[in-house]
Amino acid sequence: MTGKLTVSVHDDIHNQNADGIRYDLWRINNGSNRVNIKHGTITDNSNPYILLQANTVDELGSFEIILYIKDYFESFNEKIHVQDNRIIVAFSMNDLNQDHHLRIFIRPDRHWCTL
C-alpha cells in the first residue's frame, strides 16, 4: 500500500489558500543530512497542495517544508511587516497504510499546524 501525506497552506490574514507561495520540501536522512526532493509553488488552480507519497518503508521518515512567507506576503503590496523570510515545518511520515493531511496556517508573525 502507498502512504500519502498532503500539505495545504492557509493564509490566515486574507482567509484564503496561500496561492502563489513558494516552498521547498526536504527529506532528512540520518538526522542531519538534508536532501531536496521538491521545489514548487502552490497554486489554487493546478497545485493546491503539496503531495508526498511513500511506496516503500525506505521512503518513510523525517521531512521539512520551507515556506517563503516574506515573498508571499509582500506580493500583496499592503505594507505587511513579515518577521522572518521563511518558516520551517518539520514532520514525519511513518506508516505506509495511512493517508494524512497537514494543514499549515500562516500569518506574518507566526504559524501553526493541524494534522
C-alpha positions as protocol buffer text, in pm:
chain_id: "A"
residue {
  index: 1
  type: MET
  ca { x: 0 y: 0 z: 0 }
}
residue {
  index: 2
  type: THR
  ca { x: 107 y: 359 z: -55 }
}
residue {
  index: 3
  type: GLY
  ca { x: 125 y: 608 z: 229 }
}
residue {
  index: 4
  type: LYS
  ca { x: 25 y: 959 z: 135 }
}
residue {
  index: 5
  type: LEU
  ca { x: 59 y: 1296 z: 303 }
}
residue {
  index: 6
  type: THR
  ca { x: -89 y: 1611 z: 153 }
}
residue {
  index: 7
  type: VAL
  ca { x: 0 y: 1956 z: 280 }
}
residue {
  index: 8
  type: SER
  ca { x: -208 y: 2269 z: 236 }
}
residue {
  index: 9
  type: VAL
  ca { x: -114 y: 2623 z: 336 }
}
residue {
  index: 10
  type: HIS
  ca { x: -378 y: 2871 z: 452 }
}
residue {
  index: 11
  type: ASP
  ca { x: -319 y: 3247 z: 469 }
}
residue {
  index: 12
  type: ASP
  ca { x: -491 y: 3344 z: 794 }
}
residue {
  index: 13
  type: ILE
  ca { x: -463 y: 3721 z: 727 }
}
residue {
  index: 14
  type: HIS
  ca { x: -653 y: 3710 z: 397 }
}
residue {
  index: 15
  type: ASN
  ca { x: -859 y: 3400 z: 486 }
}
residue {
  index: 16
  type: GLN
  ca { x: -761 y: 3212 z: 172 }
}
residue {
  index: 17
  type: ASN
  ca { x: -534 y: 2939 z: 46 }
}
residue {
  index: 18
  type: ALA
  ca { x: -178 y: 3071 z: 14 }
}
residue {
  index: 19
  type: ASP
  ca { x: -196 y: 3083 z: -364 }
}
residue {
  index: 20
  type: GLY
  ca { x: 147 y: 3164 z: -506 }
}
residue {
  index: 21
  type: ILE
  ca { x: 361 y: 3074 z: -204 }
}
residue {
  index: 22
  type: ARG
  ca { x: 691 y: 2908 z: -293 }
}
residue {
  index: 23
  type: TYR
  ca { x: 818 y: 2606 z: -99 }
}
residue {
  index: 24
  type: ASP
  ca { x: 1100 y: 2354 z: -74 }
}
residue {
  index: 25
  type: LEU
  ca { x: 1040 y: 2001 z: 54 }
}
residue {
  index: 26
  type: TRP
  ca { x: 1340 y: 1830 z: 216 }
}
residue {
  index: 27
  type: ARG
  ca { x: 1399 y: 1475 z: 332 }
}
residue {
  index: 28
  type: ILE
  ca { x: 1613 y: 1443 z: 646 }
}
residue {
  index: 29
  type: ASN
  ca { x: 1845 y: 1141 z: 626 }
}
residue {
  index: 30
  type: ASN
  ca { x: 2026 y: 1010 z: 934 }
}
residue {
  index: 31
  type: GLY
  ca { x: 1901 y: 1300 z: 1144 }
}
residue {
  index: 32
  type: SER
  ca { x: 2108 y: 1568 z: 973 }
}
residue {
  index: 33
  type: ASN
  ca { x: 2168 y: 1513 z: 600 }
}
residue {
  index: 34
  type: ARG
  ca { x: 1908 y: 1716 z: 408 }
}
residue {
  index: 35
  type: VAL
  ca { x: 1811 y: 1621 z: 53 }
}
residue {
  index: 36
  type: ASN
  ca { x: 1584 y: 1850 z: -151 }
}
residue {
  index: 37
  type: ILE
  ca { x: 1311 y: 1637 z: -307 }
}
residue {
  index: 38
  type: LYS
  ca { x: 1073 y: 1900 z: -437 }
}
residue {
  index: 39
  type: HIS
  ca { x: 1059 y: 2274 z: -511 }
}
residue {
  index: 40
  type: GLY
  ca { x: 746 y: 2442 z: -628 }
}
residue {
  index: 41
  type: THR
  ca { x: 469 y: 2696 z: -592 }
}
residue {
  index: 42
  type: ILE
  ca { x: 126 y: 2630 z: -450 }
}
residue {
  index: 43
  type: THR
  ca { x: -140 y: 2743 z: -696 }
}
residue {
  index: 44
  type: ASP
  ca { x: -514 y: 2711 z: -641 }
}
residue {
  index: 45
  type: ASN
  ca { x: -584 y: 2604 z: -998 }
}
residue {
  index: 46
  type: SER
  ca { x: -324 y: 2335 z: -1060 }
}
residue {
  index: 47
  type: ASN
  ca { x: -133 y: 2255 z: -738 }
}
residue {
  index: 48
  type: PRO
  ca { x: -349 y: 2347 z: -436 }
}
residue {
  index: 49
  type: TYR
  ca { x: -144 y: 2124 z: -205 }
}
residue {
  index: 50
  type: ILE
  ca { x: 194 y: 1955 z: -171 }
}
residue {
  index: 51
  type: LEU
  ca { x: 183 y: 1577 z: -216 }
}
residue {
  index: 52
  type: LEU
  ca { x: 428 y: 1337 z: -54 }
}
residue {
  index: 53
  type: GLN
  ca { x: 394 y: 964 z: -125 }
}
residue {
  index: 54
  type: ALA
  ca { x: 582 y: 665 z: 15 }
}
residue {
  index: 55
  type: ASN
  ca { x: 568 y: 331 z: -164 }
}
residue {
  index: 56
  type: THR
  ca { x: 828 y: 151 z: 49 }
}
residue {
  index: 57
  type: VAL
  ca { x: 939 y: 160 z: 412 }
}
residue {
  index: 58
  type: ASP
  ca { x: 1266 y: 321 z: 299 }
}
residue {
  index: 59
  type: GLU
  ca { x: 1072 y: 623 z: 171 }
}
residue {
  index: 60
  type: LEU
  ca { x: 920 y: 693 z: 514 }
}
residue {
  index: 61
  type: GLY
  ca { x: 1099 y: 920 z: 760 }
}
residue {
  index: 62
  type: SER
  ca { x: 1152 y: 1282 z: 859 }
}
residue {
  index: 63
  type: PHE
  ca { x: 1087 y: 1581 z: 635 }
}
residue {
  index: 64
  type: GLU
  ca { x: 1085 y: 1961 z: 638 }
}
residue {
  index: 65
  type: ILE
  ca { x: 886 y: 2208 z: 436 }
}
residue {
  index: 66
  type: ILE
  ca { x: 1031 y: 2555 z: 396 }
}
residue {
  index: 67
  type: LEU
  ca { x: 770 y: 2819 z: 310 }
}
residue {
  index: 68
  type: TYR
  ca { x: 891 y: 3153 z: 173 }
}
residue {
  index: 69
  type: ILE
  ca { x: 640 y: 3370 z: 356 }
}
residue {
  index: 70
  type: LYS
  ca { x: 809 y: 3710 z: 316 }
}
residue {
  index: 71
  type: ASP
  ca { x: 789 y: 3698 z: -64 }
}
residue {
  index: 72
  type: TYR
  ca { x: 432 y: 3572 z: -40 }
}
residue {
  index: 73
  type: PHE
  ca { x: 303 y: 3848 z: 191 }
}
residue {
  index: 74
  type: GLU
  ca { x: 499 y: 4121 z: 9 }
}
residue {
  index: 75
  type: SER
  ca { x: 319 y: 4027 z: -313 }
}
residue {
  index: 76
  type: PHE
  ca { x: 2 y: 4188 z: -172 }
}
residue {
  index: 77
  type: ASN
  ca { x: 162 y: 4538 z: -159 }
}
residue {
  index: 78
  type: GLU
  ca { x: -16 y: 4603 z: 172 }
}
residue {
  index: 79
  type: LYS
  ca { x: 285 y: 4706 z: 386 }
}
residue {
  index: 80
  type: ILE
  ca { x: 261 y: 4388 z: 591 }
}
residue {
  index: 81
  type: HIS
  ca { x: 559 y: 4352 z: 825 }
}
residue {
  index: 82
  type: VAL
  ca { x: 689 y: 3996 z: 798 }
}
residue {
  index: 83
  type: GLN
  ca { x: 914 y: 3891 z: 1084 }
}
residue {
  index: 84
  type: ASP
  ca { x: 1106 y: 3611 z: 905 }
}
residue {
  index: 85
  type: ASN
  ca { x: 1187 y: 3541 z: 539 }
}
residue {
  index: 86
  type: ARG
  ca { x: 1075 y: 3183 z: 570 }
}
residue {
  index: 87
  type: ILE
  ca { x: 931 y: 2929 z: 809 }
}
residue {
  index: 88
  type: ILE
  ca { x: 1032 y: 2567 z: 851 }
}
residue {
  index: 89
  type: VAL
  ca { x: 779 y: 2300 z: 941 }
}
residue {
  index: 90
  type: ALA
  ca { x: 922 y: 1961 z: 1040 }
}
residue {
  index: 91
  type: PHE
  ca { x: 714 y: 1643 z: 1029 }
}
residue {
  index: 92
  type: SER
  ca { x: 743 y: 1267 z: 995 }
}
residue {
  index: 93
  type: MET
  ca { x: 573 y: 1012 z: 776 }
}
residue {
  index: 94
  type: ASN
  ca { x: 580 y: 674 z: 949 }
}
residue {
  index: 95
  type: ASP
  ca { x: 312 y: 448 z: 802 }
}
residue {
  index: 96
  type: LEU
  ca { x: 252 y: 308 z: 455 }
}
residue {
  index: 97
  type: ASN
  ca { x: -108 y: 224 z: 540 }
}
residue {
  index: 98
  type: GLN
  ca { x: -233 y: 573 z: 621 }
}
residue {
  index: 99
  type: ASP
  ca { x: -317 y: 894 z: 441 }
}
residue {
  index: 100
  type: HIS
  ca { x: -282 y: 1222 z: 629 }
}
residue {
  index: 101
  type: HIS
  ca { x: -341 y: 1588 z: 558 }
}
residue {
  index: 102
  type: LEU
  ca { x: -118 y: 1850 z: 721 }
}
residue {
  index: 103
  type: ARG
  ca { x: -270 y: 2198 z: 733 }
}
residue {
  index: 104
  type: ILE
  ca { x: -32 y: 2488 z: 785 }
}
residue {
  index: 105
  type: PHE
  ca { x: -180 y: 2824 z: 881 }
}
residue {
  index: 106
  type: ILE
  ca { x: 41 y: 3128 z: 825 }
}
residue {
  index: 107
  type: ARG
  ca { x: 48 y: 3485 z: 949 }
}
residue {
  index: 108
  type: PRO
  ca { x: 335 y: 3733 z: 908 }
}
residue {
  index: 109
  type: ASP
  ca { x: 444 y: 3679 z: 1269 }
}
residue {
  index: 110
  type: ARG
  ca { x: 364 y: 3311 z: 1339 }
}
residue {
  index: 111
  type: HIS
  ca { x: 233 y: 2982 z: 1205 }
}
residue {
  index: 112
  type: TRP
  ca { x: 58 y: 2672 z: 1340 }
}
residue {
  index: 113
  type: CYS
  ca { x: -35 y: 2331 z: 1207 }
}
residue {
  index: 114
  type: THR
  ca { x: -305 y: 2068 z: 1237 }
}
residue {
  index: 115
  type: LEU
  ca { x: -284 y: 1707 z: 1123 }
}
